[in-house]
mmCIF file of C-alpha atoms and ligand atoms in Angstrom:
data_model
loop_
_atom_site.group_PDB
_atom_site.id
_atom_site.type_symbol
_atom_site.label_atom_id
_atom_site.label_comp_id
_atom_site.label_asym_id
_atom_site.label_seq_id
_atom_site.Cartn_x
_atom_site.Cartn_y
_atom_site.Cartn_z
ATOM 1 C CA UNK A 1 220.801 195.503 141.447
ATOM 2 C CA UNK A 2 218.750 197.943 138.734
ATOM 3 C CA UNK A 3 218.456 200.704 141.654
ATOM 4 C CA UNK A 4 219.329 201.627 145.051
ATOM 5 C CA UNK A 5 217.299 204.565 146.842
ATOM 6 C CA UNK A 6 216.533 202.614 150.056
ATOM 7 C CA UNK A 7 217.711 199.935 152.346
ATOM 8 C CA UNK A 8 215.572 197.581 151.070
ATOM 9 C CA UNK A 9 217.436 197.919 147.823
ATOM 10 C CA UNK A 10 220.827 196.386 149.553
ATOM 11 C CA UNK A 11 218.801 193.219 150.908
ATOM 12 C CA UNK A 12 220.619 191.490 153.077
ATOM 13 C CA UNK A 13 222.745 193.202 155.559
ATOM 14 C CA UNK A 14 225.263 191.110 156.352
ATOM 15 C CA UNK A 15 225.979 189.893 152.861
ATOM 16 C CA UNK A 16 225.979 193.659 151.957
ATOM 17 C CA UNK A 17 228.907 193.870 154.890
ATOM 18 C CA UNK A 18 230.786 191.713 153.990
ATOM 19 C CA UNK A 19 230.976 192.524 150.716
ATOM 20 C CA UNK A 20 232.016 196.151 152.206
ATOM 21 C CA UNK A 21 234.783 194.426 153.883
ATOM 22 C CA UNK A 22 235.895 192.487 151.282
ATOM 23 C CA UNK A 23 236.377 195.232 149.333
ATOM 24 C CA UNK A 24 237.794 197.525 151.838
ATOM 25 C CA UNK A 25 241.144 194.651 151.724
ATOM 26 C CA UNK A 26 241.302 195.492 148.404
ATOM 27 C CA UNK A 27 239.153 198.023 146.499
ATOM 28 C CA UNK A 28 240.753 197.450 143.325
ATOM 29 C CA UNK A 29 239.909 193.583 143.355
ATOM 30 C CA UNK A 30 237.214 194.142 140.663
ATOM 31 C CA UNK A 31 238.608 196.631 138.521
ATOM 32 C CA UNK A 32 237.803 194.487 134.755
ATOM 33 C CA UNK A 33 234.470 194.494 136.102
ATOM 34 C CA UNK A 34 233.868 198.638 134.783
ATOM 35 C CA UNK A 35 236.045 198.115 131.604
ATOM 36 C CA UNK A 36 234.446 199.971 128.977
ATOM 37 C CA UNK A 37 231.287 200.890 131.220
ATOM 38 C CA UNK A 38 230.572 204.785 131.799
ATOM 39 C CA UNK A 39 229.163 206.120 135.206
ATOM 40 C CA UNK A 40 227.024 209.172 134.914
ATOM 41 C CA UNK A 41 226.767 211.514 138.153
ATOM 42 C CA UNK A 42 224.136 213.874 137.781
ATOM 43 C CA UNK A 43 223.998 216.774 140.460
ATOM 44 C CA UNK A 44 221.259 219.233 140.758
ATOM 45 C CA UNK A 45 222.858 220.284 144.166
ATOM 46 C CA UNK A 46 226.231 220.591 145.791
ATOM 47 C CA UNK A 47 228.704 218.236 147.210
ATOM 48 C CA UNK A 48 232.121 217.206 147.874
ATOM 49 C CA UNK A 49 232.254 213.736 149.707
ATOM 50 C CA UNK A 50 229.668 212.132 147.383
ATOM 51 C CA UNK A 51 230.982 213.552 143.949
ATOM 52 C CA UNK A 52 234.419 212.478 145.251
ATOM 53 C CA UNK A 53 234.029 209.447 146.700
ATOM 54 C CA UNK A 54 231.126 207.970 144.276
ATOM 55 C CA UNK A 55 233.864 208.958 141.524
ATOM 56 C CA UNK A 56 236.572 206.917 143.243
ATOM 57 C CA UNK A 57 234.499 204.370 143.670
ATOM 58 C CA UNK A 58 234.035 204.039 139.879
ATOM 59 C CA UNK A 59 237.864 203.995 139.099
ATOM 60 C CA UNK A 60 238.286 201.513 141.766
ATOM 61 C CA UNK A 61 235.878 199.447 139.494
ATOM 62 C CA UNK A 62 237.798 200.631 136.073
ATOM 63 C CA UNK A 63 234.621 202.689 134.629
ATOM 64 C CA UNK A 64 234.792 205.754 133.074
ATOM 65 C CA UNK A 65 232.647 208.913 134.589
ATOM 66 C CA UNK A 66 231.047 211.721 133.085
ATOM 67 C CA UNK A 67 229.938 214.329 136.255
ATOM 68 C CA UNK A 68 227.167 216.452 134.977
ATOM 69 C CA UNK A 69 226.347 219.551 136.995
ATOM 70 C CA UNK A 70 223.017 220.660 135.846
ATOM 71 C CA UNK A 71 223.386 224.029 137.687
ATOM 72 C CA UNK A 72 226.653 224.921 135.935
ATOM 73 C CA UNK A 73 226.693 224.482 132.018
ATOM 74 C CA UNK A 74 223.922 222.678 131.397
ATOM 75 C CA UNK A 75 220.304 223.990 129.999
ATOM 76 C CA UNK A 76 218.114 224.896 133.026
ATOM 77 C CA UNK A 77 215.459 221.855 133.572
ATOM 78 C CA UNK A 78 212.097 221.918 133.813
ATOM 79 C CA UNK A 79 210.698 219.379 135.922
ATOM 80 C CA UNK A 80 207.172 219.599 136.117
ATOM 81 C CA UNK A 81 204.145 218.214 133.170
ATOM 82 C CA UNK A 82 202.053 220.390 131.294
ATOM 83 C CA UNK A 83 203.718 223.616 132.334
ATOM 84 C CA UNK A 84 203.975 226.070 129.084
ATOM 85 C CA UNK A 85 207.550 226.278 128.854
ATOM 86 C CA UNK A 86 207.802 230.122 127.943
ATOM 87 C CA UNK A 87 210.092 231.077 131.366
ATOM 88 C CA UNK A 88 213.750 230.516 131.768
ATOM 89 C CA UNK A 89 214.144 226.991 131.589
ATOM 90 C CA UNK A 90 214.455 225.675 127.433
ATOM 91 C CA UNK A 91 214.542 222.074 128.037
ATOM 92 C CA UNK A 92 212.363 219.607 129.685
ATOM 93 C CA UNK A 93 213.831 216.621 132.229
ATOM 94 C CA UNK A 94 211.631 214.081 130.047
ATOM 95 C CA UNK A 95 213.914 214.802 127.180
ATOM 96 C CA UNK A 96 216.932 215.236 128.742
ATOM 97 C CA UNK A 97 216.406 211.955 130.695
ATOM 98 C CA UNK A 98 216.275 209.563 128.114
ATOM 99 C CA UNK A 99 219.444 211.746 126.087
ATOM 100 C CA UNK A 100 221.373 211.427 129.285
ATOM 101 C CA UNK A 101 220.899 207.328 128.865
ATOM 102 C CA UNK A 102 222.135 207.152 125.941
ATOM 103 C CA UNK A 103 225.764 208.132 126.903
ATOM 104 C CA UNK A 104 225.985 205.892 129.741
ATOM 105 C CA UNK A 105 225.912 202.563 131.467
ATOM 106 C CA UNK A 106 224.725 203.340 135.202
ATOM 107 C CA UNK A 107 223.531 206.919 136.732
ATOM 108 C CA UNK A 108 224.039 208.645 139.863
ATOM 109 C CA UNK A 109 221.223 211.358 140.830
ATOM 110 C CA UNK A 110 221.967 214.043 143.537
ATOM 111 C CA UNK A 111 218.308 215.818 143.904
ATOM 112 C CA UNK A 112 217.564 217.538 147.515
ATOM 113 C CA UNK A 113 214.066 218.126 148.504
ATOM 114 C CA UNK A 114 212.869 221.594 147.400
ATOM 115 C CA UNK A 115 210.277 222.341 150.473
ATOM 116 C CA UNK A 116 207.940 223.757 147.836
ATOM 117 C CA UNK A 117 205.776 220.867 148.232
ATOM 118 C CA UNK A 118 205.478 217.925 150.420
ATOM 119 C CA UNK A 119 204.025 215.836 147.983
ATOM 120 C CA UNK A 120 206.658 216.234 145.477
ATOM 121 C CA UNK A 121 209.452 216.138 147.758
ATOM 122 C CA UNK A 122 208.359 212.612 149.100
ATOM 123 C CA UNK A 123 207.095 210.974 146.005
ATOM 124 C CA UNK A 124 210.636 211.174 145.258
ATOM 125 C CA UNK A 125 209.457 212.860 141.706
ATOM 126 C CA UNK A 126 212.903 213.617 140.140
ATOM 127 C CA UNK A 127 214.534 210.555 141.297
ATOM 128 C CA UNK A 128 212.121 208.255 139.843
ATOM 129 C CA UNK A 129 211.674 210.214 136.245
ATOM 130 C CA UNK A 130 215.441 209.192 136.332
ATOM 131 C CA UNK A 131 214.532 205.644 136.924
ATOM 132 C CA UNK A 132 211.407 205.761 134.812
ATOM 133 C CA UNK A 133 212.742 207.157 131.461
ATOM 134 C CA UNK A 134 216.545 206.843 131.275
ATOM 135 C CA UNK A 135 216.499 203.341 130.658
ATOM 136 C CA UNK A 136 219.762 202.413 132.925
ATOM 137 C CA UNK A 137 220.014 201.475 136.470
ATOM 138 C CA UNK A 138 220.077 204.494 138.761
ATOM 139 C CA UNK A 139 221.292 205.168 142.250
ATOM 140 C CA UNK A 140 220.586 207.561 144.781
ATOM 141 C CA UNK A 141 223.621 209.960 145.500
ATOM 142 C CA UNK A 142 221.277 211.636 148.221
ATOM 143 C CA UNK A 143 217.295 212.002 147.231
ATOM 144 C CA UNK A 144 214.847 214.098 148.638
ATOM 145 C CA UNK A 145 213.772 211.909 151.359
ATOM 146 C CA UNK A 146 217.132 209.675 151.439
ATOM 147 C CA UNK A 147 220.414 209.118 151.281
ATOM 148 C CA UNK A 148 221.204 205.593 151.077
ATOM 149 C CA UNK A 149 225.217 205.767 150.370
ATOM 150 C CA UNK A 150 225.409 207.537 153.696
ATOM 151 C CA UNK A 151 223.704 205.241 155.584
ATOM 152 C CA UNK A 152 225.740 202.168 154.192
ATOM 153 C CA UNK A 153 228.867 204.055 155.242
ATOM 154 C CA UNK A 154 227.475 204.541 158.077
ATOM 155 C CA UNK A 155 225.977 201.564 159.363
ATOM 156 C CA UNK A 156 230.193 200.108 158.044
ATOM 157 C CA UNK A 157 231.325 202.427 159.930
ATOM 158 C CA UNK A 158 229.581 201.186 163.295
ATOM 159 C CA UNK A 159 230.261 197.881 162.309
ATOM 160 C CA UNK A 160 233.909 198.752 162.768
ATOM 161 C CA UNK A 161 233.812 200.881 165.522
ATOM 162 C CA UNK A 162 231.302 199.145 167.819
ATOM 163 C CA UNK A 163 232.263 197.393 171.065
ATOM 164 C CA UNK A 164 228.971 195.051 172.012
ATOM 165 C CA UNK A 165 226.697 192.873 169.705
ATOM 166 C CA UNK A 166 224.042 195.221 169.749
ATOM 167 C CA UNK A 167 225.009 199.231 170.576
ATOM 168 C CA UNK A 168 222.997 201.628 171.541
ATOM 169 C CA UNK A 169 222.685 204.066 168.796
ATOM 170 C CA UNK A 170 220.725 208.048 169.283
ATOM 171 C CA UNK A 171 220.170 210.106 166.244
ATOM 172 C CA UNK A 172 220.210 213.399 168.088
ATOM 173 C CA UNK A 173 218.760 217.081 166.315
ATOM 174 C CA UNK A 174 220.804 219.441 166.565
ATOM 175 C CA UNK A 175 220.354 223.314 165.647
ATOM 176 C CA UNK A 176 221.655 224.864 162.149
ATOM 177 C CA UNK A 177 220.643 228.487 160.711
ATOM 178 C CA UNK A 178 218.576 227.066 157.192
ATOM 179 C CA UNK A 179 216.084 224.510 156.766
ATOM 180 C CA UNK A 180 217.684 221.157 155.846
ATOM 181 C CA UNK A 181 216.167 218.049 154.385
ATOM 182 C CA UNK A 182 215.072 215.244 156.323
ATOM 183 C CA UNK A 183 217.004 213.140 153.984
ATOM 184 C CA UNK A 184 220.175 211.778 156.006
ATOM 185 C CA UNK A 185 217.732 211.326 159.249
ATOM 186 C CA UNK A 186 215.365 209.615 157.714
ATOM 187 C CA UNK A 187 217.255 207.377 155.657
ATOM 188 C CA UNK A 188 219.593 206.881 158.762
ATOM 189 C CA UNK A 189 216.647 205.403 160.721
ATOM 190 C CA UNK A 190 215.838 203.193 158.108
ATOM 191 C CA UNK A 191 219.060 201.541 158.194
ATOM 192 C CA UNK A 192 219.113 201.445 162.140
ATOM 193 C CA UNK A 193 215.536 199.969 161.620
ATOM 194 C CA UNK A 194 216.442 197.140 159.443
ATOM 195 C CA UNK A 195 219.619 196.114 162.268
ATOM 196 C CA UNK A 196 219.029 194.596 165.423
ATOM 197 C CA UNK A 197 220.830 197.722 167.442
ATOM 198 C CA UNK A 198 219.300 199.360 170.474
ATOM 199 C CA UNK A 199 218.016 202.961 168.662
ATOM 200 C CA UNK A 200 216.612 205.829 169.606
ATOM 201 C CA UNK A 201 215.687 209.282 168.170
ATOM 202 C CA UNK A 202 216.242 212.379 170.066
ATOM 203 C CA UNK A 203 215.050 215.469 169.133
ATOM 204 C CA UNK A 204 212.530 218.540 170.261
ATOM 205 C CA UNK A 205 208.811 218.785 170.073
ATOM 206 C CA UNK A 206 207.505 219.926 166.048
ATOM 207 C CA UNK A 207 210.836 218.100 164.701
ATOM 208 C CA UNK A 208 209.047 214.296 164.228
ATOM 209 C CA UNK A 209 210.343 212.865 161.334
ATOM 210 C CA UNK A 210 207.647 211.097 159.026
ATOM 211 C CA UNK A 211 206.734 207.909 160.836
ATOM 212 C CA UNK A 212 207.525 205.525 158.068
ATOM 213 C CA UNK A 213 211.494 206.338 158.975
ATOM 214 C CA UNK A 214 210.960 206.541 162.851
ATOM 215 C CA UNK A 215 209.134 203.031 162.602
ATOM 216 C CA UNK A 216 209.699 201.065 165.783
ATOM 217 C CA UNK A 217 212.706 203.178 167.006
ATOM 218 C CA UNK A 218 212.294 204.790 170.531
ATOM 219 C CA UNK A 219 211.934 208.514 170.080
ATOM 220 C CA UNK A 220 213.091 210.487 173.453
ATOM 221 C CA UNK A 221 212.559 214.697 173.900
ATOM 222 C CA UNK A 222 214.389 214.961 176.379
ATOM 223 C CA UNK A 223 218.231 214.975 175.028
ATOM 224 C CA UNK A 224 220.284 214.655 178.318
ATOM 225 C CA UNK A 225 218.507 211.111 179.130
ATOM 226 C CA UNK A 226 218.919 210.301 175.533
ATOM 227 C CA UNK A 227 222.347 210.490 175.575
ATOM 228 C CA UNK A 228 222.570 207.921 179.003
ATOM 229 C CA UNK A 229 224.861 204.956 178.274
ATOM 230 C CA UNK A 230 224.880 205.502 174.081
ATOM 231 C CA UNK A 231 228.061 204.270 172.115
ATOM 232 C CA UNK A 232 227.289 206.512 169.022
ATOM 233 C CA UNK A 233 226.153 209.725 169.079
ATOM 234 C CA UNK A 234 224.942 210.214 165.039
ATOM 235 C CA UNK A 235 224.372 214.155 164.747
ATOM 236 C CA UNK A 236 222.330 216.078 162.103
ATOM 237 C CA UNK A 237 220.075 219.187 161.951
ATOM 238 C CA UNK A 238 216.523 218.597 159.552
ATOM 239 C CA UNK A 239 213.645 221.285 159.337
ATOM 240 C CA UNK A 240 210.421 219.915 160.418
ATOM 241 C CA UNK A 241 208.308 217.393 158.346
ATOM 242 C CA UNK A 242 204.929 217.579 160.244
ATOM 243 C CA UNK A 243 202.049 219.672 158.944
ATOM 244 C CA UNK A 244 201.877 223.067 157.890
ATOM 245 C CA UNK A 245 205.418 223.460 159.124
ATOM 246 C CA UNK A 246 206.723 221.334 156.316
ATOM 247 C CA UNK A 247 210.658 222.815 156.075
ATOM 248 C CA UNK A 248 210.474 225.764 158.418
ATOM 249 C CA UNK A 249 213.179 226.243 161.391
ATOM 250 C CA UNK A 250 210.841 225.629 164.572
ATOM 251 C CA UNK A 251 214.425 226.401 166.623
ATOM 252 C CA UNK A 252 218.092 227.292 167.250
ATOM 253 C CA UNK A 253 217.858 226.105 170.037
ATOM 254 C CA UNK A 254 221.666 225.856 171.043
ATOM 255 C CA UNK A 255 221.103 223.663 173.829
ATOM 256 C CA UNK A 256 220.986 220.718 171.495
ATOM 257 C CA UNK A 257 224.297 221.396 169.965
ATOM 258 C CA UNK A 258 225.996 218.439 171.008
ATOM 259 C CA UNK A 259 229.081 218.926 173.778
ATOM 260 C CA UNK A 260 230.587 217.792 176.327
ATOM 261 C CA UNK A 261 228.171 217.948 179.100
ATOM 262 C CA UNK A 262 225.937 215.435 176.456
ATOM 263 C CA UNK A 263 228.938 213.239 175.945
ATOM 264 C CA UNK A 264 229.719 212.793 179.192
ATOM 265 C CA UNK A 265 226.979 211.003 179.906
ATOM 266 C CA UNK A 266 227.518 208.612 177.406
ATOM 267 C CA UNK A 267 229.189 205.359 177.498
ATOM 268 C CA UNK A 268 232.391 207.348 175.863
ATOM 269 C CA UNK A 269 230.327 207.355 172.876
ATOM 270 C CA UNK A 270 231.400 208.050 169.255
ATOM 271 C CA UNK A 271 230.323 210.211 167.751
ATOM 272 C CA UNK A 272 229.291 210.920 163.609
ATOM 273 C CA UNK A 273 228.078 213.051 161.709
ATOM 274 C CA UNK A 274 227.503 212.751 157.544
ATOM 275 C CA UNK A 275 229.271 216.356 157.221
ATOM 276 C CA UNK A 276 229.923 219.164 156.007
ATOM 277 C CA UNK A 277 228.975 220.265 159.809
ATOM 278 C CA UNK A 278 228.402 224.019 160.870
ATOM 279 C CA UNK A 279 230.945 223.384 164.107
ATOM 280 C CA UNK A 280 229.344 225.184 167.390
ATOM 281 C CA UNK A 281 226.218 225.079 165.848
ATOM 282 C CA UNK A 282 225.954 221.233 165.530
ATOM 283 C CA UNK A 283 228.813 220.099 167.604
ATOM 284 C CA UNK A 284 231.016 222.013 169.287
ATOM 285 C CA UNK A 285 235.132 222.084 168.273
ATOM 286 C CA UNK A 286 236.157 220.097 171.537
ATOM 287 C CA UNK A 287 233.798 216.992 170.636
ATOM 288 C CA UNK A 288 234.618 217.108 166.540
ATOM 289 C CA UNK A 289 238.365 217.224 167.368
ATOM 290 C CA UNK A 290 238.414 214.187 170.304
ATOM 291 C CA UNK A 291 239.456 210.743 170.012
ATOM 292 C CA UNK A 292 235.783 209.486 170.270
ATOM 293 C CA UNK A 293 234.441 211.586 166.743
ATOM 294 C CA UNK A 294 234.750 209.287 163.949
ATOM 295 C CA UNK A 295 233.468 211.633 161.108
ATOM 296 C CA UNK A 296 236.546 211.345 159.071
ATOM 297 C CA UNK A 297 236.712 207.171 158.625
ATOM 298 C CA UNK A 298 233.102 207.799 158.467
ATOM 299 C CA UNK A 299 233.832 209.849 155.061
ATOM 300 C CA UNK A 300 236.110 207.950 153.974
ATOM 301 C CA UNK A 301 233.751 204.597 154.061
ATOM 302 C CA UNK A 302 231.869 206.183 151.404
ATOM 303 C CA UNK A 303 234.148 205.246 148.776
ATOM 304 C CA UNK A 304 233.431 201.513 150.569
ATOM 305 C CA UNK A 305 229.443 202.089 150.291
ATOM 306 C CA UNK A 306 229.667 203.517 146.781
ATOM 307 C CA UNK A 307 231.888 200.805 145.449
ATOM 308 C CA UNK A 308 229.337 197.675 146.519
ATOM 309 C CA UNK A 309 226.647 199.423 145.090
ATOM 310 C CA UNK A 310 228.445 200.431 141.528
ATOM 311 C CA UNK A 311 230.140 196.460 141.604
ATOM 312 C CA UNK A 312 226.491 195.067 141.978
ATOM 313 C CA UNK A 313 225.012 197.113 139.324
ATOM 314 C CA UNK A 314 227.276 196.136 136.782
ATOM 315 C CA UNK A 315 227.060 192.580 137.754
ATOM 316 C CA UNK A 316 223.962 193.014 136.228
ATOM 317 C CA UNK A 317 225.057 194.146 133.357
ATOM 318 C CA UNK A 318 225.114 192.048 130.272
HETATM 319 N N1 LIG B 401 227.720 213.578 153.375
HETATM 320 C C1 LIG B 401 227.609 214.005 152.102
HETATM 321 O O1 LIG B 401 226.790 213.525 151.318
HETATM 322 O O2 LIG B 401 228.500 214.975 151.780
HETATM 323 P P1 LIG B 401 228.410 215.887 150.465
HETATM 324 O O3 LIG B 401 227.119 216.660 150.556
HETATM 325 O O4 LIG B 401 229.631 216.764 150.518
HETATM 326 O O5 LIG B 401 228.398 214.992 149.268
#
């Protein structure tokens, strides 16, 4: 594998699984395969499951890691061709690309959407200067429009949890004060897509994601009747895509925080969420806290996700 940013990256499913479980028996089963190989994290935002886990994942595989915070330390970044570089920002990404290669065997790219602009957001612009001019394979540690390590986790995570061949999965909006990226939903429906589960999208009117995520899943407005008979419940608040309301807050609408009235209609779903989560806003403390929310073995199937994607890469390796 030379780079994973999307599902289609992982090819088969159920090999990818398995592989997950394999590894989750023992994680440290391929640890001579990182000897002498250096991981590079790059992070132009925050995180703590990702950074942590992604790191574990690396030592479970005996590599070294070098976690570069390009907020903290390093020379501001300018991203963009052909501007006259006279501001704040004294080095340029197409130099500092290639440099960062050199010091490393594999790299890991944290890089949010910005909201400035569509077009650069979804043209994935940093991302693929990483994979364009660094010369190594690259990965995805959460992308403007994805977040492929999540969705793994998550999609191991329902393979563990669910109780029927074929679950019925709702990817519900729920309210949050700032505009988020459409990262986690999207990429979550892209990995729902590419199973043979029963999903559906739930979410109000000006919050379509773009429709090259939503695909052939069912998309439902109204929440309650979303929620009928689901066994997971995945939460997660995203500012709209659509229009001139590219990442703008359309509402708080606190009805769509997810509770108990929701879960009760369930079929005693699960429920997940890719966290950090703003409690009461997204879920409420009762639901987060019960027997049925599986956010924490969620989390920790990261390290799981993380590890199959650094153990393929440097299988290709020479
Ligand atoms: N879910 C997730 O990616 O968490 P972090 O933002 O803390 O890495």
């Amino acid at each position: 594998m030379k780079q994973f940013t999307c599902v289609q990256d992982i090819g088969d499913l159920k090999s990818a699984l398995a592989e997950a479980f394999e590894i989750k028996k023992n994680r440290f089963k391929f640890v001579e395969l990182g000897r002498n190989k250096t991981l590079m994290m790059i992070f132009f935002n925050s995180s703590l499951r990702t950074r942590l886990s992604t790191q574990k994942a690396a030592t479970n595989l005996g590599m070294n890691v070098i976690v570069l915070d390009i907020n903290q330390g390093a020379w501001k970044l300018e991203t963009e061709r052909g501007v006259i570089m006279d501001g704040d920002k004294p080095e340029h990404l197409l130099e500092a690309i290639p440099v960062m290669g050199c010091y490393c065997d594999i790299i890991g790219i944290r890089s949010f959407a910005r909201f400035e602009s569509k077009e650069f957001d979804y043209q994935e612009t940093i991302l693929n200067q990483f994979i364009q001019y660094s010369g190594k394979p690259v990965f995805s540690m959460e992308a403007a429009t994805r977040h492929p390590l999540q969705s793994f986790a998550d999609l191991i995570t329902i393979e563990e949890y669910k109780k029927t061949p074929r679950p019925k999965v709702v990817l519900t909006w729920a309210p949050h004060p700032r505009p988020l990226p459409q990262a986690v939903p999207n990429s979550f429906a892209e990995w729902m897509n590419a199973t043979d589960y029963d999903f559906l999208i739930t979410h109000p009117e000006g919050y379509e994601l773009d429709p090259q995520f939503v695909d052939n899943a069912k998309v439902e407005y109204d929440q309650m009747k979303a929620f009928e008979g689901a066994d997971f419940i995945y939460a997660k608040s995203w500012a709209a895509y659509t229009g001139d309301n590219y990442g703008r807050v359309l509402s708080t609408d606190r009805n769509w925080t997810v509770s108990k009235r929701q879960m009760d209609v369930t079929n005693n779903a699960f429920f997940m969420h890719c966290l950090p989560v703003r409690r009461n806003m997204i879920v409420t403390d009762d639901v987060i806290e019960s027997p049925q929310s599986i956010v924490i073995p969620e989390a920790a199937n990261r390290e799981i996700s993380a590890t199959v994607v650094l153990k393929r890469m440097l299988e290709q390796i020479p």
